[in-house]
Amino acid sequence: MAEADESILNKGLEGIVVATSEICKIDGANGKLYYRGYSIGDLANGSYEETSYLLIYGRLPNRKELSEFSATLVRERELPKHIVDILMALPNDTNSMEALRTCVSALGHGARDPREVSLEEQTRMGIALVAKFPTIVAYNYRLRNGQQIVAPNPRLGHAANFLYMLFGKEPDQLDARAMDMDFILHAEHSFNASTFATRVTVSTLSDIYSAFTTGIGTLKGPLHGGAALEVSLMLEKIGSPDKVDGYVREVLSGHGRVMGYGHRVYKTYDPRARVLNNMALEISQKRGDMRYYEIAQKLEGIMAGEKNLYPNVDFYSGIVYHHLGMPADINTPIFAIARASGWVAHCVEQYKNNRLIRPLDQYIGPLDLKYTKIDDR
Ligand code: COA
């Protein structure tokens, strides 16, 4: 291998292509997103289970395959007793991302050496994690709020069951659909930080539980998950459509950021925001509460005109979550629940065509310092 040129610095790996992948294509210039070649706008009409199958197996399922896959997810939802015990033992101030990180790590105790596990078995373990994420999040939420846990309901799909376990009652069709759509839109996004982190872990031939634990820890940070919550807080702060103008001018004049706007990759309308915009409208109409949606519309016009900036996925998810009655601290866990399918796909792809991920740094410290014995320092 040729000697690496350490003088070329790409901070944050920005602009560096580190692998080939068949999973996701982001066309940032044209505002398009594809999972395995299918446009996100089309996939949003299906179910999360269908998208999950597509991401993991690389093709759309037929009816029988989808039904078997959905049944596997239902079967795998339950948590082993020792995981429920761990959830019960966690301090009350443990948030759902922390609980998720702990439980996924605990689920992996005794995980076999990946070199002795077939790719099919790795995939099955990953799917079991996809199934268990909502249960862990919902159980943690209810326990730390002093409520009884609500066991999964096998009659409900992935999204509807999550709402059921969280709120203790079956969601209506529109709420279940809104959650499902939101899961689909968050399921995958190429080499984002958490997905890349899972691939780094897998590249050492570590196990999939360790990879997911790394992914959760990475997604937890406010620069990755979490912007939807900021959007809800911002809309609340603005309060009414007539206050939007003043708010935006104040933020922009202070060189602040309007939450839910702009994206590192999309330089036009985020295609996920386009789909969620329609859902936000529908759910706002159904609730008979258009306040946030009207604020959002006004904000969109001003941001396009003033800054040439467009909403990202978090902008309209913020409104959808508000109408679903989603507790603020569940926003990032929702992201994790959805993204778990993307992580399985990436872990398997990395195992299949592995190369240890090991970048270089540009050392800027001193060299050849004189070592003195401890008593002489
Ligand atoms: N509000 C106001 N101005 C914004 C902005 C926002 N949300 N996002 C970007 N800008 C402006 C910057 O101030 C900068 O303007 P300047 O050139 O006049 O200084 C310009 O757009 C480029 O910003 P930059 O930070 O270089 O873009 P980026 O690609 O690194 O940033 C984000 C991407 C997502 C970090 C950024 O748009 C942001 O902070 N958005 C708000 C948080 C958010 O919604 N995050 C969720 C992302 S899915």
GROMACS .gro file of N, CA, C and O in nm, residues 183-280:
model
  392
  183PHE      N    1  -4.153   0.614   1.083
  183PHE     CA    2  -4.052   0.506   1.093
  183PHE      C    3  -3.988   0.480   0.955
  183PHE      O    4  -3.867   0.465   0.944
  184ILE      N    5  -4.072   0.473   0.852
  184ILE     CA    6  -4.020   0.445   0.717
  184ILE      C    7  -3.920   0.553   0.677
  184ILE      O    8  -3.810   0.525   0.628
  185LEU      N    9  -3.957   0.679   0.704
  185LEU     CA   10  -3.874   0.791   0.658
  185LEU      C   11  -3.743   0.803   0.737
  185LEU      O   12  -3.648   0.865   0.690
  186HIS      N   13  -3.739   0.746   0.857
  186HIS     CA   14  -3.617   0.752   0.938
  186HIS      C   15  -3.537   0.621   0.933
  186HIS      O   16  -3.436   0.609   1.002
  187ALA      N   17  -3.582   0.524   0.853
  187ALA     CA   18  -3.522   0.390   0.861
  187ALA      C   19  -3.378   0.384   0.812
  187ALA      O   20  -3.301   0.297   0.854
  188GLU      N   21  -3.339   0.475   0.725
  188GLU     CA   22  -3.207   0.462   0.664
  188GLU      C   23  -3.161   0.596   0.608
  188GLU      O   24  -3.243   0.676   0.562
  189HIS      N   25  -3.031   0.622   0.615
  189HIS     CA   26  -2.980   0.745   0.555
  189HIS      C   27  -2.831   0.736   0.527
  189HIS      O   28  -2.753   0.822   0.570
  190SER      N   29  -2.792   0.633   0.461
  190SER     CA   30  -2.653   0.607   0.419
  190SER      C   31  -2.553   0.617   0.535
  190SER      O   32  -2.584   0.576   0.646
  191PHE      N   33  -2.436   0.674   0.509
  191PHE     CA   34  -2.328   0.670   0.610
  191PHE      C   35  -2.337   0.786   0.709
  191PHE      O   36  -2.240   0.859   0.729
  192ASN      N   37  -2.455   0.802   0.771
  192ASN     CA   38  -2.465   0.901   0.879
  192ASN      C   39  -2.381   0.852   0.998
  192ASN      O   40  -2.336   0.737   1.001
  193ALA      N   41  -2.364   0.938   1.099
  193ALA     CA   42  -2.268   0.907   1.206
  193ALA      C   43  -2.298   0.775   1.278
  193ALA      O   44  -2.207   0.694   1.300
  194SER      N   45  -2.424   0.750   1.314
  194SER     CA   46  -2.451   0.628   1.392
  194SER      C   47  -2.435   0.503   1.305
  194SER      O   48  -2.381   0.401   1.351
  195THR      N   49  -2.478   0.510   1.181
  195THR     CA   50  -2.463   0.395   1.093
  195THR      C   51  -2.316   0.368   1.067
  195THR      O   52  -2.270   0.253   1.069
  196PHE      N   53  -2.242   0.474   1.044
  196PHE     CA   54  -2.098   0.457   1.022
  196PHE      C   55  -2.034   0.393   1.146
  196PHE      O   56  -1.950   0.304   1.136
  197ALA      N   57  -2.081   0.438   1.265
  197ALA     CA   58  -2.026   0.382   1.390
  197ALA      C   59  -2.053   0.231   1.398
  197ALA      O   60  -1.965   0.155   1.439
  198THR      N   61  -2.173   0.188   1.358
  198THR     CA   62  -2.201   0.043   1.361
  198THR      C   63  -2.106  -0.030   1.267
  198THR      O   64  -2.058  -0.139   1.296
  199ARG      N   65  -2.078   0.032   1.153
  199ARG     CA   66  -1.990  -0.033   1.055
  199ARG      C   67  -1.846  -0.039   1.106
  199ARG      O   68  -1.774  -0.137   1.081
  200VAL      N   69  -1.803   0.065   1.177
  200VAL     CA   70  -1.668   0.063   1.235
  200VAL      C   71  -1.656  -0.056   1.331
  200VAL      O   72  -1.559  -0.131   1.329
  201THR      N   73  -1.759  -0.073   1.414
  201THR     CA   74  -1.756  -0.183   1.513
  201THR      C   75  -1.753  -0.319   1.442
  201THR      O   76  -1.673  -0.406   1.476
  202VAL      N   77  -1.840  -0.334   1.343
  202VAL     CA   78  -1.844  -0.461   1.269
  202VAL      C   79  -1.711  -0.486   1.196
  202VAL      O   80  -1.666  -0.599   1.183
  203SER      N   81  -1.647  -0.379   1.153
  203SER     CA   82  -1.523  -0.396   1.073
  203SER      C   83  -1.411  -0.458   1.156
  203SER      O   84  -1.314  -0.508   1.101
  204THR      N   85  -1.425  -0.457   1.290
  204THR     CA   86  -1.324  -0.525   1.372
  204THR      C   87  -1.364  -0.672   1.393
  204THR      O   88  -1.300  -0.743   1.469
  205LEU      N   89  -1.472  -0.713   1.328
  205LEU     CA   90  -1.533  -0.846   1.344
  205LEU      C   91  -1.588  -0.865   1.485
  205LEU      O   92  -1.589  -0.975   1.539
  206SER      N   93  -1.634  -0.755   1.542
  206SER     CA   94  -1.709  -0.765   1.668
  206SER      C   95  -1.853  -0.807   1.635
  206SER      O   96  -1.890  -0.816   1.517
  207ASP      N   97  -1.934  -0.830   1.737
  207ASP     CA   98  -2.069  -0.883   1.714
  207ASP      C   99  -2.173  -0.772   1.691
  207ASP      O  100  -2.146  -0.655   1.716
  208ILE      N  101  -2.290  -0.811   1.644
  208ILE     CA  102  -2.393  -0.714   1.603
  208ILE      C  103  -2.451  -0.639   1.724
  208ILE      O  104  -2.490  -0.523   1.713
  209TYR      N  105  -2.453  -0.703   1.841
  209TYR     CA  106  -2.504  -0.634   1.962
  209TYR      C  107  -2.410  -0.518   1.997
  209TYR      O  108  -2.453  -0.409   2.033
  210SER      N  109  -2.280  -0.545   1.986
  210SER     CA  110  -2.182  -0.439   2.014
  210SER      C  111  -2.198  -0.327   1.911
  210SER      O  112  -2.190  -0.209   1.945
  211ALA      N  113  -2.222  -0.365   1.785
  211ALA     CA  114  -2.238  -0.263   1.680
  211ALA      C  115  -2.360  -0.176   1.710
  211ALA      O  116  -2.355  -0.053   1.699
  212PHE      N  117  -2.471  -0.239   1.749
  212PHE     CA  118  -2.591  -0.162   1.779
  212PHE      C  119  -2.571  -0.074   1.903
  212PHE      O  120  -2.623   0.038   1.910
  213THR      N  121  -2.497  -0.126   2.000
  213THR     CA  122  -2.471  -0.046   2.120
  213THR      C  123  -2.392   0.080   2.082
  213THR      O  124  -2.422   0.190   2.127
  214THR      N  125  -2.293   0.062   1.994
  214THR     CA  126  -2.217   0.178   1.944
  214THR      C  127  -2.310   0.274   1.872
  214THR      O  128  -2.302   0.396   1.888
  215GLY      N  129  -2.398   0.218   1.789
  215GLY     CA  130  -2.489   0.301   1.709
  215GLY      C  131  -2.581   0.385   1.799
  215GLY      O  132  -2.601   0.504   1.775
  216ILE      N  133  -2.633   0.323   1.903
  216ILE     CA  134  -2.724   0.395   1.994
  216ILE      C  135  -2.649   0.509   2.063
  216ILE      O  136  -2.698   0.622   2.070
  217GLY      N  137  -2.528   0.478   2.111
  217GLY     CA  138  -2.448   0.580   2.178
  217GLY      C  139  -2.418   0.697   2.085
  217GLY      O  140  -2.414   0.813   2.128
  218THR      N  141  -2.401   0.669   1.959
  218THR     CA  142  -2.368   0.774   1.862
  218THR      C  143  -2.493   0.855   1.824
  218THR      O  144  -2.488   0.978   1.812
  219LEU      N  145  -2.604   0.787   1.807
  219LEU     CA  146  -2.728   0.855   1.770
  219LEU      C  147  -2.778   0.947   1.881
  219LEU      O  148  -2.845   1.048   1.856
  220LYS      N  149  -2.743   0.912   2.004
  220LYS     CA  150  -2.790   0.984   2.122
  220LYS      C  151  -2.748   1.132   2.124
  220LYS      O  152  -2.816   1.217   2.182
  221GLY      N  153  -2.636   1.163   2.062
  221GLY     CA  154  -2.582   1.300   2.069
  221GLY      C  155  -2.671   1.402   2.000
  221GLY      O  156  -2.737   1.372   1.900
  222PRO      N  157  -2.677   1.524   2.054
  222PRO     CA  158  -2.769   1.626   2.001
  222PRO      C  159  -2.738   1.670   1.858
  222PRO      O  160  -2.825   1.727   1.792
  223LEU      N  161  -2.618   1.645   1.807
  223LEU     CA  162  -2.592   1.682   1.668
  223LEU      C  163  -2.646   1.579   1.570
  223LEU      O  164  -2.636   1.595   1.448
  224HIS      N  165  -2.704   1.470   1.621
  224HIS     CA  166  -2.752   1.364   1.532
  224HIS      C  167  -2.902   1.346   1.552
  224HIS      O  168  -2.982   1.396   1.475
  225GLY      N  169  -2.942   1.276   1.659
  225GLY     CA  170  -3.086   1.266   1.688
  225GLY      C  171  -3.129   1.397   1.754
  225GLY      O  172  -3.049   1.488   1.775
  226GLY      N  173  -3.256   1.409   1.783
  226GLY     CA  174  -3.292   1.517   1.875
  226GLY      C  175  -3.340   1.649   1.819
  226GLY      O  176  -3.392   1.731   1.893
  227ALA      N  177  -3.325   1.676   1.687
  227ALA     CA  178  -3.367   1.807   1.637
  227ALA      C  179  -3.520   1.823   1.633
  227ALA      O  180  -3.570   1.935   1.644
  228ALA      N  181  -3.593   1.710   1.623
  228ALA     CA  182  -3.740   1.720   1.620
  228ALA      C  183  -3.792   1.780   1.750
  228ALA      O  184  -3.888   1.859   1.750
  229LEU      N  185  -3.727   1.745   1.859
  229LEU     CA  186  -3.766   1.800   1.987
  229LEU      C  187  -3.746   1.952   1.987
  229LEU      O  188  -3.833   2.028   2.033
  230GLU      N  189  -3.634   1.996   1.932
  230GLU     CA  190  -3.606   2.140   1.925
  230GLU      C  191  -3.712   2.211   1.843
  230GLU      O  192  -3.749   2.325   1.871
  231VAL      N  193  -3.762   2.143   1.739
  231VAL     CA  194  -3.866   2.203   1.655
  231VAL      C  195  -3.994   2.223   1.736
  231VAL      O  196  -4.054   2.332   1.733
  232SER      N  197  -4.033   2.120   1.812
  232SER     CA  198  -4.155   2.134   1.894
  232SER      C  199  -4.140   2.251   1.990
  232SER      O  200  -4.233   2.331   2.007
  233LEU      N  201  -4.023   2.261   2.054
  233LEU     CA  202  -4.002   2.370   2.150
  233LEU      C  203  -4.009   2.506   2.080
  233LEU      O  204  -4.066   2.602   2.132
  234MET      N  205  -3.951   2.510   1.958
  234MET     CA  206  -3.951   2.636   1.883
  234MET      C  207  -4.094   2.677   1.844
  234MET      O  208  -4.131   2.794   1.860
  235LEU      N  209  -4.174   2.582   1.796
  235LEU     CA  210  -4.311   2.614   1.755
  235LEU      C  211  -4.392   2.663   1.875
  235LEU      O  212  -4.470   2.757   1.864
  236GLU      N  213  -4.369   2.600   1.987
  236GLU     CA  214  -4.437   2.641   2.110
  236GLU      C  215  -4.397   2.785   2.145
  236GLU      O  216  -4.481   2.868   2.181
  237LYS      N  217  -4.267   2.812   2.131
  237LYS     CA  218  -4.217   2.945   2.166
  237LYS      C  219  -4.275   3.051   2.071
  237LYS      O  220  -4.313   3.160   2.114
  238ILE      N  221  -4.284   3.019   1.943
  238ILE     CA  222  -4.339   3.116   1.847
  238ILE      C  223  -4.486   3.143   1.880
  238ILE      O  224  -4.531   3.259   1.880
  239GLY      N  225  -4.561   3.037   1.906
  239GLY     CA  226  -4.696   3.054   1.960
  239GLY      C  227  -4.807   3.075   1.858
  239GLY      O  228  -4.910   3.012   1.865
  240SER      N  229  -4.789   3.168   1.762
  240SER     CA  230  -4.896   3.193   1.664
  240SER      C  231  -4.836   3.242   1.533
  240SER      O  232  -4.726   3.300   1.532
  241PRO      N  233  -4.911   3.222   1.420
  241PRO     CA  234  -4.856   3.256   1.288
  241PRO      C  235  -4.811   3.403   1.278
  241PRO      O  236  -4.711   3.432   1.211
  242ASP      N  237  -4.879   3.494   1.345
  242ASP     CA  238  -4.840   3.635   1.331
  242ASP      C  239  -4.706   3.667   1.401
  242ASP      O  240  -4.650   3.775   1.381
  243LYS      N  241  -4.655   3.572   1.479
  243LYS     CA  242  -4.527   3.597   1.548
  243LYS      C  243  -4.407   3.542   1.470
  243LYS      O  244  -4.293   3.560   1.511
  244VAL      N  245  -4.436   3.473   1.360
  244VAL     CA  246  -4.327   3.402   1.289
  244VAL      C  247  -4.223   3.500   1.236
  244VAL      O  248  -4.102   3.481   1.255
  245ASP      N  249  -4.272   3.603   1.171
  245ASP     CA  250  -4.183   3.701   1.108
  245ASP      C  251  -4.081   3.756   1.209
  245ASP      O  252  -3.961   3.754   1.186
  246GLY      N  253  -4.132   3.803   1.321
  246GLY     CA  254  -4.048   3.861   1.425
  246GLY      C  255  -3.949   3.759   1.478
  246GLY      O  256  -3.831   3.789   1.498
  247TYR      N  257  -3.998   3.633   1.498
  247TYR     CA  258  -3.910   3.529   1.553
  247TYR      C  259  -3.792   3.502   1.459
  247TYR      O  260  -3.677   3.502   1.500
  248VAL      N  261  -3.826   3.483   1.330
  248VAL     CA  262  -3.720   3.449   1.234
  248VAL      C  263  -3.617   3.561   1.226
  248VAL      O  264  -3.495   3.536   1.228
  249ARG      N  265  -3.666   3.684   1.220
  249ARG     CA  266  -3.572   3.797   1.208
  249ARG      C  267  -3.481   3.805   1.330
  249ARG      O  268  -3.362   3.831   1.320
  250GLU      N  269  -3.540   3.779   1.447
  250GLU     CA  270  -3.460   3.784   1.569
  250GLU      C  271  -3.352   3.675   1.567
  250GLU      O  272  -3.235   3.701   1.596
  251VAL      N  273  -3.391   3.554   1.528
  251VAL     CA  274  -3.294   3.443   1.526
  251VAL      C  275  -3.184   3.472   1.423
  251VAL      O  276  -3.064   3.461   1.453
  252LEU      N  277  -3.225   3.512   1.303
  252LEU     CA  278  -3.126   3.531   1.196
  252LEU      C  279  -3.034   3.650   1.227
  252LEU      O  280  -2.914   3.644   1.200
  253SER      N  281  -3.090   3.756   1.286
  253SER     CA  282  -3.004   3.871   1.314
  253SER      C  283  -2.902   3.837   1.423
  253SER      O  284  -2.794   3.894   1.429
  254GLY      N  285  -2.935   3.738   1.509
  254GLY     CA  286  -2.840   3.695   1.611
  254GLY      C  287  -2.753   3.581   1.562
  254GLY      O  288  -2.689   3.514   1.642
  255HIS      N  289  -2.755   3.555   1.432
  255HIS     CA  290  -2.680   3.444   1.370
  255HIS      C  291  -2.716   3.310   1.434
  255HIS      O  292  -2.633   3.220   1.443
  256GLY      N  293  -2.843   3.298   1.479
  256GLY     CA  294  -2.889   3.172   1.537
  256GLY      C  295  -2.939   3.078   1.427
  256GLY      O  296  -2.931   3.109   1.308
  257ARG      N  297  -2.989   2.964   1.469
  257ARG     CA  298  -3.039   2.863   1.376
  257ARG      C  299  -3.189   2.843   1.395
  257ARG      O  300  -3.236   2.834   1.508
  258VAL      N  301  -3.260   2.838   1.285
  258VAL     CA  302  -3.402   2.803   1.291
  258VAL      C  303  -3.407   2.651   1.284
  258VAL      O  304  -3.358   2.591   1.187
  259MET      N  305  -3.461   2.588   1.387
  259MET     CA  306  -3.453   2.442   1.396
  259MET      C  307  -3.539   2.375   1.289
  259MET      O  308  -3.645   2.424   1.253
  260GLY      N  309  -3.487   2.262   1.240
  260GLY     CA  310  -3.559   2.188   1.136
  260GLY      C  311  -3.534   2.243   0.997
  260GLY      O  312  -3.600   2.203   0.901
  261TYR      N  313  -3.437   2.335   0.983
  261TYR     CA  314  -3.403   2.391   0.852
  261TYR      C  315  -3.257   2.364   0.818
  261TYR      O  316  -3.171   2.366   0.905
  262GLY      N  317  -3.233   2.341   0.690
  262GLY     CA  318  -3.097   2.318   0.643
  262GLY      C  319  -3.056   2.173   0.661
  262GLY      O  320  -3.116   2.098   0.740
  263HIS      N  321  -2.958   2.132   0.584
  263HIS     CA  322  -2.908   1.994   0.592
  263HIS      C  323  -2.771   1.989   0.529
  263HIS      O  324  -2.746   2.060   0.431
  264ARG      N  325  -2.685   1.906   0.583
  264ARG     CA  326  -2.550   1.894   0.528
  264ARG      C  327  -2.554   1.841   0.383
  264ARG      O  328  -2.475   1.883   0.298
  265VAL      N  329  -2.646   1.751   0.354
  265VAL     CA  330  -2.648   1.689   0.221
  265VAL      C  331  -2.755   1.749   0.130
  265VAL      O  332  -2.728   1.780   0.014
  266TYR      N  333  -2.877   1.767   0.182
  266TYR     CA  334  -2.982   1.823   0.096
  266TYR      C  335  -2.966   1.973   0.085
  266TYR      O  336  -2.964   2.042   0.187
  267LYS      N  337  -2.956   2.022  -0.036
  267LYS     CA  338  -2.948   2.167  -0.053
  267LYS      C  339  -3.080   2.219  -0.110
  267LYS      O  340  -3.091   2.332  -0.155
  268THR      N  341  -3.180   2.135  -0.108
  268THR     CA  342  -3.314   2.174  -0.149
  268THR      C  343  -3.410   2.108  -0.049
  268THR      O  344  -3.366   2.066   0.057
  269TYR      N  345  -3.537   2.096  -0.084
  269TYR     CA  346  -3.635   2.040   0.009
  269TYR      C  347  -3.600   1.894   0.041
  269TYR      O  348  -3.583   1.812  -0.049
  270ASP      N  349  -3.588   1.861   0.166
  270ASP     CA  350  -3.563   1.723   0.209
  270ASP      C  351  -3.685   1.639   0.167
  270ASP      O  352  -3.799   1.671   0.207
  271PRO      N  353  -3.665   1.534   0.087
  271PRO     CA  354  -3.781   1.459   0.038
  271PRO      C  355  -3.864   1.396   0.149
  271PRO      O  356  -3.984   1.373   0.135
  272ARG      N  357  -3.801   1.369   0.262
  272ARG     CA  358  -3.874   1.312   0.376
  272ARG      C  359  -3.967   1.417   0.436
  272ARG      O  360  -4.078   1.387   0.479
  273ALA      N  361  -3.920   1.542   0.436
  273ALA     CA  362  -4.004   1.651   0.489
  273ALA      C  363  -4.126   1.671   0.400
  273ALA      O  364  -4.235   1.705   0.447
  274ARG      N  365  -4.108   1.649   0.270
  274ARG     CA  366  -4.221   1.665   0.176
  274ARG      C  367  -4.333   1.568   0.211
  274ARG      O  368  -4.450   1.604   0.218
  275VAL      N  369  -4.295   1.441   0.237
  275VAL     CA  370  -4.396   1.339   0.271
  275VAL      C  371  -4.460   1.373   0.407
  275VAL      O  372  -4.582   1.368   0.423
  276LEU      N  373  -4.376   1.411   0.502
  276LEU     CA  374  -4.428   1.437   0.637
  276LEU      C  375  -4.511   1.566   0.643
  276LEU      O  376  -4.596   1.581   0.731
  277ASN      N  377  -4.484   1.659   0.551
  277ASN     CA  378  -4.564   1.781   0.543
  277ASN      C  379  -4.712   1.743   0.523
  277ASN      O  380  -4.801   1.791   0.593
  278ASN      N  381  -4.737   1.651   0.430
  278ASN     CA  382  -4.875   1.608   0.403
  278ASN      C  383  -4.936   1.541   0.525
  278ASN      O  384  -5.053   1.562   0.559
  279MET      N  385  -4.855   1.458   0.592
  279MET     CA  386  -4.906   1.389   0.711
  279MET      C  387  -4.934   1.489   0.824
  279MET      O  388  -5.033   1.478   0.894
  280ALA      N  389  -4.844   1.588   0.837
  280ALA     CA  390  -4.863   1.690   0.942
  280ALA      C  391  -4.994   1.766   0.918
  280ALA      O  392  -5.069   1.796   1.011
   0.00000   0.00000   0.00000
